[in-house]
XYZ file of C-alpha atoms in Angstrom:
642
model
C -24.724 -0.861 18.268
C -24.458 2.650 16.760
C -26.431 3.327 13.613
C -24.514 2.928 10.367
C -25.133 6.562 9.484
C -23.314 7.641 12.634
C -20.227 5.679 11.698
C -19.919 5.999 7.956
C -19.626 9.146 5.917
C -21.367 8.884 2.512
C -19.113 9.321 -0.484
C -19.264 13.009 -1.462
C -20.481 13.941 -4.913
C -17.914 16.699 -5.270
C -14.395 17.186 -3.971
C -14.049 19.488 -0.999
C -11.554 22.325 -1.226
C -9.577 22.921 1.929
C -9.805 26.512 3.092
C -6.057 27.085 2.988
C -6.014 26.259 -0.719
C -9.247 27.903 -1.791
C -7.508 30.785 -3.528
C -5.500 28.362 -5.625
C -8.640 26.526 -6.654
C -10.495 29.655 -7.668
C -7.556 30.876 -9.719
C -7.345 27.683 -11.785
C -8.634 27.631 -15.355
C -12.205 26.551 -15.999
C -13.321 26.781 -19.598
C -15.255 24.867 -22.202
C -13.230 24.147 -25.308
C -14.728 25.029 -28.678
C -16.156 21.764 -30.113
C -15.070 22.905 -33.561
C -11.419 23.061 -32.422
C -9.401 21.255 -35.084
C -6.396 20.672 -32.778
C -5.377 17.058 -32.410
C -3.432 17.309 -29.142
C -4.033 19.060 -25.855
C -1.733 19.688 -22.893
C -2.631 19.354 -19.230
C -0.303 21.091 -16.800
C -0.415 21.025 -13.036
C 1.086 23.004 -10.145
C 4.661 24.317 -10.541
C 7.147 21.480 -10.981
C 4.533 19.090 -12.368
C 4.903 16.908 -15.441
C 2.795 17.618 -18.518
C 0.217 15.222 -19.888
C -0.448 15.383 -23.618
C -3.759 13.947 -24.805
C -3.949 13.386 -28.558
C -6.354 12.054 -31.164
C -4.849 10.386 -34.213
C -6.055 12.185 -37.387
C -6.155 8.995 -39.446
C -8.212 6.591 -37.353
C -9.309 8.688 -34.349
C -7.616 6.613 -31.680
C -6.771 8.518 -28.454
C -3.402 8.485 -26.702
C -1.707 10.022 -23.701
C 1.953 10.974 -23.248
C 3.835 12.309 -20.219
C 6.749 14.734 -20.361
C 8.909 16.672 -17.943
C 10.219 19.742 -19.721
C 11.703 18.529 -22.985
C 12.232 14.961 -21.730
C 9.909 12.013 -22.228
C 8.533 9.984 -19.331
C 5.894 8.146 -21.345
C 5.630 7.978 -25.140
C 2.178 8.496 -26.683
C 0.356 5.475 -25.295
C -3.031 4.040 -26.230
C -6.028 4.910 -24.070
C -9.545 3.629 -24.525
C -11.849 0.716 -23.811
C -14.405 -1.443 -25.563
C -17.893 -2.179 -24.247
C -20.639 -4.448 -25.500
C -22.192 -1.599 -27.469
C -19.360 0.766 -28.354
C -15.690 0.825 -29.268
C -14.072 3.762 -27.491
C -10.564 2.937 -28.671
C -10.790 4.400 -32.204
C -12.955 6.399 -34.543
C -13.488 9.098 -31.926
C -14.301 12.764 -32.395
C -13.350 15.432 -29.862
C -16.381 17.398 -28.594
C -15.078 19.508 -25.717
C -12.883 20.022 -22.679
C -13.332 21.489 -19.206
C -10.620 22.174 -16.620
C -10.715 22.670 -12.879
C -8.358 22.669 -9.918
C -8.509 20.041 -7.205
C -7.200 21.059 -3.791
C -7.615 18.773 -0.794
C -6.108 18.318 2.630
C -6.629 15.214 4.741
C -5.021 13.167 7.472
C -4.029 9.525 7.288
C -3.972 7.008 10.121
C -1.197 5.084 8.369
C 1.469 5.606 5.740
C 4.484 7.784 5.076
C 2.958 10.912 6.564
C -0.019 11.878 8.676
C -0.958 15.218 7.097
C -1.491 15.308 3.355
C -2.095 18.099 0.838
C -3.127 17.228 -2.714
C -3.014 19.842 -5.502
C -4.037 18.693 -8.970
C -5.308 20.029 -12.275
C -8.224 18.024 -13.633
C -9.170 18.081 -17.316
C -12.188 16.314 -18.753
C -11.927 15.484 -22.462
C -15.198 14.586 -24.148
C -15.295 12.272 -27.150
C -17.960 10.500 -29.162
C -18.046 7.672 -31.671
C -19.493 7.896 -35.178
C -22.721 6.382 -33.826
C -22.963 9.030 -31.100
C -21.824 7.006 -28.075
C -20.011 9.226 -25.567
C -16.964 8.703 -23.355
C -15.048 11.150 -21.173
C -11.329 10.848 -20.496
C -10.744 12.383 -17.069
C -7.102 13.325 -16.455
C -5.306 14.667 -13.403
C -1.823 16.134 -13.145
C -0.036 16.685 -9.815
C 3.536 17.510 -8.913
C 4.238 13.802 -8.478
C 2.091 12.162 -11.104
C -0.379 11.889 -13.961
C -3.562 9.815 -13.881
C -6.547 9.142 -16.089
C -9.832 7.262 -15.954
C -12.863 6.749 -18.174
C -16.397 7.969 -17.527
C -19.102 6.306 -19.599
C -22.787 7.309 -19.670
C -25.374 4.650 -19.024
C -26.559 1.973 -21.419
C -23.219 1.065 -23.005
C -23.205 -2.480 -21.642
C -20.418 -4.383 -19.911
C -16.755 -3.490 -20.416
C -15.126 -6.156 -22.556
C -11.553 -4.880 -22.345
C -9.346 -1.831 -22.000
C -6.887 -0.701 -24.641
C -4.983 1.333 -22.027
C -1.219 0.887 -22.186
C 2.079 2.458 -21.146
C 4.830 2.833 -23.755
C 8.285 3.524 -22.336
C 10.848 5.613 -24.213
C 14.105 4.083 -25.429
C 16.729 3.877 -22.714
C 14.302 2.961 -19.910
C 15.089 0.206 -17.409
C 12.621 -1.701 -15.237
C 12.088 -3.088 -11.735
C 9.015 -5.288 -11.947
C 7.456 -8.459 -10.583
C 5.418 -11.148 -12.292
C 1.711 -10.944 -11.550
C -0.071 -13.479 -9.387
C -3.444 -13.148 -7.670
C -1.865 -12.718 -4.216
C 0.689 -10.139 -5.468
C 3.522 -11.993 -3.712
C 6.049 -12.687 -6.476
C 9.525 -11.088 -6.222
C 10.664 -7.931 -7.978
C 13.500 -8.194 -10.488
C 15.644 -5.465 -12.015
C 16.119 -5.417 -15.801
C 18.582 -3.266 -17.735
C 15.952 -2.446 -20.350
C 12.159 -2.158 -20.259
C 12.096 -4.390 -23.351
C 14.002 -7.188 -21.614
C 11.389 -8.840 -19.320
C 9.933 -12.076 -20.708
C 6.437 -12.103 -22.151
C 3.764 -12.440 -19.501
C 1.690 -10.676 -16.889
C 3.237 -8.237 -14.423
C 1.990 -6.515 -11.308
C 0.438 -3.047 -11.560
C 3.304 -1.562 -9.519
C 6.139 -1.556 -12.047
C 8.951 0.990 -11.741
C 10.780 2.355 -14.775
C 13.742 4.707 -15.023
C 13.096 6.813 -18.117
C 14.963 9.728 -19.746
C 12.354 12.012 -18.161
C 12.576 10.578 -14.644
C 11.241 7.634 -12.706
C 7.793 6.289 -13.543
C 5.848 3.941 -11.258
C 2.683 2.478 -12.787
C -0.191 2.227 -10.322
C -3.960 2.016 -9.907
C -6.310 3.877 -7.544
C -9.973 3.887 -6.475
C -10.629 0.234 -7.230
C -13.898 -1.132 -5.831
C -16.652 -3.569 -6.705
C -17.749 -1.642 -9.775
C -14.664 -2.968 -11.569
C -12.032 -5.695 -11.453
C -8.346 -5.384 -10.617
C -5.793 -4.752 -13.329
C -2.355 -6.056 -14.186
C 0.177 -5.359 -16.920
C 0.811 -7.606 -19.904
C 4.039 -7.509 -21.862
C 5.341 -9.040 -25.077
C 9.028 -9.918 -25.293
C 11.083 -7.159 -26.878
C 8.311 -4.582 -26.614
C 8.518 -1.299 -24.736
C 4.724 -1.241 -24.255
C 2.931 -2.613 -21.193
C -0.803 -3.123 -21.727
C -3.505 -3.078 -19.054
C -5.216 -6.434 -18.619
C -8.310 -7.124 -16.516
C -8.895 -10.106 -14.247
C -8.862 -13.298 -16.351
C -9.943 -11.173 -19.336
C -13.468 -11.344 -17.903
C -15.970 -8.583 -18.827
C -16.653 -5.981 -16.164
C -20.339 -6.108 -15.352
C -22.191 -2.799 -15.481
C -25.680 -2.629 -14.062
C -28.257 -2.116 -16.795
C -29.161 1.532 -17.081
C -26.090 2.654 -15.153
C -22.991 4.482 -16.205
C -19.451 3.675 -15.119
C -16.420 5.482 -13.782
C -13.352 3.262 -13.983
C -10.414 3.166 -11.550
C -7.534 5.575 -12.115
C -4.584 4.483 -14.245
C -1.674 6.372 -12.707
C 1.967 7.163 -13.366
C 3.844 8.385 -10.294
C 6.779 10.317 -11.673
C 9.707 12.506 -10.683
C 13.124 11.829 -9.224
C 13.559 8.763 -7.021
C 12.835 10.662 -3.812
C 9.619 12.125 -5.250
C 8.339 8.708 -6.280
C 9.356 7.010 -3.025
C 7.738 9.679 -0.845
C 4.631 10.088 -3.033
C 1.082 9.731 -1.705
C -0.422 10.137 -5.187
C -2.332 6.836 -5.056
C -4.075 7.935 -1.843
C -4.560 11.483 -3.155
C -6.581 10.122 -6.085
C -8.838 8.008 -3.873
C -12.206 9.108 -2.431
C -12.193 10.736 1.031
C -12.731 8.710 4.186
C -16.120 7.116 4.614
C -15.517 6.641 8.335
C -16.717 9.640 10.317
C -15.164 8.865 13.712
C -11.634 7.465 13.401
C -10.647 7.827 17.072
C -10.755 4.043 17.558
C -8.281 3.413 14.734
C -4.845 3.190 16.317
C -1.770 1.845 14.463
C 1.214 0.371 16.261
C 3.671 -2.539 16.538
C 2.387 -6.039 17.258
C 3.879 -9.322 18.366
C 2.777 -11.766 15.672
C 2.876 -15.363 16.809
C 2.626 -17.409 13.618
C 6.283 -17.561 12.598
C 7.156 -17.540 16.281
C 4.973 -20.478 17.317
C 2.965 -21.818 14.380
C -0.362 -23.555 14.543
C 0.331 -24.997 17.992
C 0.399 -21.484 19.442
C -2.862 -20.712 17.687
C -4.646 -23.419 19.627
C -3.108 -22.708 23.020
C -4.380 -20.136 25.497
C -1.317 -20.601 27.691
C 1.043 -19.902 24.773
C -0.911 -16.800 23.791
C -0.821 -15.458 27.354
C 2.961 -15.759 27.317
C 3.095 -13.757 24.086
C 0.850 -11.121 25.672
C 3.247 -10.936 28.607
C 6.182 -10.420 26.289
C 4.391 -7.740 24.251
C 3.495 -5.927 27.469
C 7.121 -5.973 28.625
C 8.209 -4.444 25.320
C 5.477 -1.811 25.279
C 3.935 -3.172 22.082
C 0.202 -2.398 21.980
C -0.960 -5.502 20.083
C -0.663 -9.266 19.950
C -1.944 -11.039 16.826
C -3.379 -14.540 17.184
C -3.119 -16.354 13.875
C -4.844 -19.451 12.509
C -6.019 -22.152 14.885
C -7.904 -20.300 17.580
C -11.401 -21.255 16.399
C -10.614 -24.818 15.306
C -11.445 -27.847 17.401
C -8.411 -28.740 19.543
C -6.259 -31.235 17.663
C -8.401 -30.978 14.517
C -6.845 -28.295 12.344
C -9.476 -28.298 9.605
C -12.648 -28.486 11.743
C -14.228 -25.314 13.109
C -15.473 -25.829 16.651
C -19.290 -25.579 16.369
C -19.390 -24.038 19.843
C -16.664 -21.480 19.198
C -18.886 -18.608 20.357
C -19.618 -20.065 23.783
C -16.584 -22.209 24.611
C -13.740 -20.357 22.924
C -10.924 -19.039 25.113
C -10.537 -15.811 23.141
C -12.621 -13.666 25.554
C -10.348 -14.757 28.379
C -7.260 -13.819 26.362
C -8.780 -10.411 25.537
C -9.419 -9.770 29.239
C -5.917 -10.953 30.128
C -4.377 -8.663 27.520
C -6.483 -5.680 28.555
C -5.192 -5.969 32.118
C -1.655 -5.673 30.745
C -2.322 -2.955 28.175
C -2.156 -5.290 25.161
C -5.048 -5.541 22.695
C -5.815 -8.644 20.638
C -6.203 -9.052 16.895
C -7.231 -12.344 15.303
C -6.890 -14.231 12.026
C -9.920 -15.196 9.925
C -10.249 -17.108 6.671
C -12.129 -14.884 4.244
C -14.748 -17.568 3.493
C -16.163 -17.040 6.987
C -17.193 -13.555 5.843
C -18.770 -14.299 2.453
C -22.301 -14.980 3.644
C -23.883 -11.790 5.056
C -25.479 -13.591 8.017
C -22.287 -15.431 8.948
C -20.234 -12.268 8.457
C -22.427 -10.377 10.901
C -22.233 -13.213 13.420
C -18.447 -13.360 13.349
C -17.781 -9.621 13.406
C -20.398 -8.755 16.029
C -19.076 -11.510 18.286
C -15.497 -10.308 17.966
C -16.582 -6.740 18.707
C -18.517 -7.917 21.781
C -15.487 -9.838 23.044
C -13.284 -6.748 22.735
C -11.108 -7.923 19.857
C -9.748 -4.811 18.115
C -8.696 -6.092 14.703
C -8.987 -8.871 12.161
C -6.370 -10.317 9.835
C -8.387 -11.659 6.890
C -6.612 -14.132 4.610
C -6.647 -16.074 1.332
C -8.840 -13.900 -0.908
C -6.345 -14.567 -3.732
C -8.392 -12.814 -6.390
C -8.932 -9.361 -7.873
C -12.102 -10.327 -9.732
C -15.044 -7.964 -9.716
C -16.916 -10.401 -7.490
C -14.076 -10.388 -4.961
C -13.837 -6.593 -5.065
C -17.550 -6.477 -4.220
C -16.708 -8.706 -1.242
C -14.108 -6.139 -0.179
C -16.791 -3.417 -0.353
C -19.053 -5.408 1.972
C -16.314 -6.299 4.447
C -14.978 -2.745 4.555
C -18.397 -1.377 5.489
C -18.959 -4.109 8.074
C -15.577 -3.849 9.795
C -15.942 -0.061 10.034
C -19.388 -0.489 11.570
C -18.041 -2.967 14.132
C -14.938 -0.887 14.961
C -12.534 -3.596 13.819
C -9.192 -2.645 12.293
C -8.165 -4.725 9.285
C -5.063 -6.418 7.902
C -5.684 -8.104 4.532
C -3.462 -11.079 3.616
C -3.495 -13.110 0.407
C -4.906 -9.915 -0.988
C -4.950 -7.120 -3.471
C -2.644 -4.152 -2.818
C -3.942 -0.905 -1.235
C -4.816 1.135 -4.392
C -6.160 4.055 -2.321
C -8.331 1.917 -0.049
C -6.583 3.146 3.101
C -7.747 6.711 2.527
C -11.361 5.747 1.913
C -11.455 3.111 4.660
C -8.840 4.156 7.242
C -9.500 1.142 9.485
C -7.446 -0.839 6.944
C -4.026 -0.571 8.540
C -2.066 -2.806 6.195
C -2.118 -5.371 3.398
C 0.149 -8.256 2.571
C 0.269 -8.330 -1.237
C 4.021 -8.798 -0.975
C 6.622 -11.553 -0.953
C 7.272 -11.131 2.757
C 9.166 -12.797 5.580
C 7.295 -16.094 5.234
C 8.802 -16.683 1.785
C 11.833 -18.946 1.390
C 12.859 -17.654 -2.052
C 13.272 -13.923 -1.495
C 16.463 -12.226 -2.633
C 18.446 -9.239 -1.412
C 17.479 -7.556 -4.697
C 13.802 -8.027 -3.821
C 14.294 -6.461 -0.377
C 15.972 -3.432 -1.977
C 13.160 -3.078 -4.551
C 10.166 -2.975 -2.215
C 10.582 0.621 -0.909
C 10.404 1.864 -4.513
C 7.591 -0.357 -5.776
C 5.075 -2.131 -3.516
C 5.514 0.084 -0.430
C 5.025 3.264 -2.490
C 1.447 2.128 -3.143
C 0.515 1.792 0.549
C 1.119 -0.042 3.813
C 2.863 -3.398 3.454
C 2.775 -6.264 5.958
C 6.165 -7.796 5.240
C 6.308 -9.061 8.874
C 9.984 -8.244 9.562
C 12.048 -9.114 12.615
C 12.150 -12.907 12.226
C 15.789 -13.257 13.287
C 15.300 -16.980 13.845
C 14.365 -17.681 10.211
C 17.191 -19.373 8.254
C 15.567 -18.560 4.893
C 15.834 -14.776 4.871
C 18.188 -13.351 2.219
C 19.915 -11.167 4.824
C 20.464 -14.117 7.175
C 24.024 -12.926 7.910
C 22.794 -9.436 8.819
C 20.719 -9.040 11.941
C 21.192 -5.287 11.541
C 19.666 -5.464 8.075
C 16.681 -7.424 9.400
C 16.232 -4.846 12.159
C 16.323 -2.003 9.635
C 13.403 -3.533 7.706
C 11.074 -2.643 10.594
C 11.524 1.027 9.607
C 12.332 0.680 5.921
C 8.963 -1.004 5.332
C 5.912 0.982 6.437
C 2.924 -0.855 7.883
C 0.115 0.493 10.045
C 0.374 -2.678 12.080
C 4.054 -3.645 12.068
C 3.754 -7.356 12.732
C 7.033 -8.388 14.327
C 7.602 -12.003 13.393
C 10.422 -13.142 15.688
C 10.384 -15.369 18.725
C 10.819 -13.867 22.198
C 13.972 -15.957 22.501
C 15.424 -14.429 19.320
C 14.804 -10.907 20.645
C 16.277 -11.695 24.050
C 19.389 -13.086 22.357
C 19.815 -9.726 20.602
C 19.402 -7.035 23.289
C 20.301 -4.183 20.916
C 17.564 -5.288 18.524
C 15.096 -5.651 21.374
C 16.009 -2.185 22.665
C 15.459 -0.694 19.204
C 12.122 -2.439 18.664
C 10.873 -1.202 22.023
C 11.245 2.361 20.724
C 9.258 1.951 17.497
C 6.472 4.556 17.331
C 2.877 3.832 16.386
C 2.926 6.015 13.258
C 5.082 8.324 11.159
C 4.894 12.097 10.679
C 6.911 12.163 7.448
C 9.239 10.040 5.329
C 12.458 10.887 3.475
C 14.586 8.896 1.095
C 18.216 9.369 2.137
C 19.794 7.287 -0.603
C 18.818 4.437 -2.874
C 19.148 2.503 -6.091
C 16.144 0.221 -6.754
C 17.068 -3.428 -6.455
C 20.482 -2.577 -5.006
C 20.130 -0.208 -2.061
C 17.516 1.660 -0.039
C 17.837 3.901 3.030
C 14.730 5.664 4.349
C 14.242 7.933 7.360
C 10.855 8.230 9.044
C 10.024 10.824 11.665
C 8.220 9.813 14.848
C 5.708 12.128 16.553
C 8.304 12.972 19.214
C 10.658 14.416 16.559
C 13.156 11.570 16.425
C 14.035 10.031 13.077
C 14.225 6.255 12.654
C 16.355 5.015 9.772
C 16.435 1.656 8.010
C 18.731 0.509 5.225
C 19.160 -2.600 3.100
C 21.786 -3.407 0.453
C 22.291 -6.139 -2.133
C 25.834 -7.194 -2.961
C 29.233 -7.338 -1.354
C 30.194 -6.042 2.078
C 31.200 -2.398 2.040
C 31.043 0.932 3.827
C 28.206 3.115 2.557
C 27.909 6.887 2.799
C 24.448 7.897 4.024
C 23.501 11.598 3.664
C 22.089 13.072 6.864
C 19.154 15.024 5.428
C 17.023 15.383 8.538
C 17.007 19.145 9.069
C 19.391 21.958 9.938
C 21.718 21.756 12.912
C 23.571 18.971 14.678
C 22.278 15.454 15.185
C 23.107 12.471 17.325
C 22.726 9.335 15.220
C 22.877 5.927 16.909
C 23.573 3.224 14.337
C 23.014 -0.488 14.888
C 25.311 -2.549 12.677
C 26.614 -6.101 12.449
C 29.763 -6.798 14.484
C 31.897 -9.909 14.816
C 30.074 -10.894 18.008
C 26.604 -9.534 17.322
C 24.867 -6.223 16.942
C 26.829 -3.062 17.748
C 25.295 0.284 18.695
C 27.474 3.308 17.913
C 26.693 7.016 18.533
C 27.756 9.620 15.960
C 27.576 13.414 16.267
C 26.982 14.838 12.783
C 25.837 18.025 11.100
C 23.008 18.323 8.617
C 24.292 17.581 5.130
C 27.145 15.387 6.325
C 27.586 11.859 5.056
C 27.562 9.140 7.705
C 29.860 6.194 6.942
C 28.078 2.940 7.834
C 29.627 -0.547 7.459
C 27.312 -3.225 6.038
C 27.962 -6.927 5.526
C 27.165 -8.736 2.265
C 23.439 -8.531 1.451
C 23.034 -6.689 4.742
C 21.887 -3.409 6.150
C 21.543 -1.343 9.288
C 19.148 0.455 11.602
C 19.530 3.830 13.273
C 17.731 6.448 15.317
C 18.557 10.179 15.226
C 17.772 12.997 17.645
C 18.894 16.560 18.214
C 22.437 16.698 19.577
C 23.384 18.728 22.607
C 26.514 18.629 24.790
C 26.585 15.558 26.968
C 23.855 13.687 25.108
C 24.933 10.120 24.356
C 21.659 8.364 23.495
C 18.414 9.064 21.638
C 16.394 6.764 23.852
C 13.491 8.727 25.283
């Protein structure tokens, strides 16, 4: 086994400037503010086109706030910032002691997500405050073209964090697309005409608002075991959404240590800017995995919704799924729950699973056909360090390439520490990861690129999803990071687009996931040859993503570019049947666009020759959608199939 130091890159103490952006970084302001400055508000501006953050200190009681503006329009009203520890109250009575500014310029690549190559340009300002008793806190802010973020830095010996006073106050006239908070992050998103309208309660930290100054998506980044996960709390009729911590439990800080909290972020701009943003990843620490050559995304045949627990306990059934994946050219087959239980005893782990299990045989069978195996694990198998090492080292020795870890159902500090341990261990054992019953990405995929996807979404397994929920996800949950919705389950009678096979097909592109777990049965694919043909063409990753048109909760059409230059397009719509006009914003010149839509007798594939900037008229059924693929047009070309 390679040494840990050869596999993991230690977290850098400073941010690295990419050479192409060095001049920008050097030119940025870097100055220490005069501590005697009597000003009560300070602006932070970023690269051209960025919003402006305004940090202020109330002259009456010394409470700090932060506002966000675009030009003369308000994205976020002055909103409380601060936190309270065992030994200090950093939410009021503060005095400003100084400010320093610097530029942050980074370039990096991502194994998953909306784009492979990323460039992050941000202005960072550190505001220093102290209490009347001399306790110090820094408010670290960053402003980028697509967002504003802040976090707190506390010197050592301030005790545990009891609560945050962080909040987001929306201006009048804002609407909302938000979902109630639950530990597994799987509740549906709902659209409200006003940000004051949602009932009192807790909401997920991925709420989208349409404000007079542009869209604003609340998010969190760089969450790890030094802190607990956050959610939003809201009182009926209020335009303020407060930050709440897990079960209102104190965040434990090691005695003698300081603390840097996760980022509180507002992704902002027009709808396309927010949808295409990588701001959450940009804020996160760089990759800790030195060699990422073994991390390979791609489509998978997922057998749970296709065959259930019986398939999980059957080698013969799994071999048939491997055969089908090989015929389609899909690189992975995912074996879900049941494979390590005693045959016929669903709740009893076979004590001889290491020596008698059929998984090594399945791995060998798949390897001969070019299909690699990923397996499901209950998270409790990985809580004890000795047991965790036994399970992961065995899977690595067998040749299993990935693990789907399930049922964490918590964002407590203790559970986030578990994530830290599992992330290090899976990287060391060269195992790709899909977290289910989980937190949402929050930058983790940049720091630990072996994490190809998360659930944290009301996905295909749910029986209560709505068309509105489907049309909300590209603008909320999937902005944050990869999302294992598990689309393609044509055989499921519970899906909200049950009358639209084309809409179900389009979800495989509309929703980004490093491992796109296709949830249908082989029989359902064979009964829909146009869907099968489309799914066989899905690439392993995306070069870039563009929003073509959308209205959160009502419509979403995204185009994603494959490495070979083709664009795949997915669209979903809530409401009545209609013909929709989709702008072709893929690049200059002429394009051949093959649409797959619902016809009276099944799916219909239709070629269209269009010019850049044209609108493509696409018929959709009620609560339906479509799929498409586009390639460069030339005389005589009738298909984009490579």
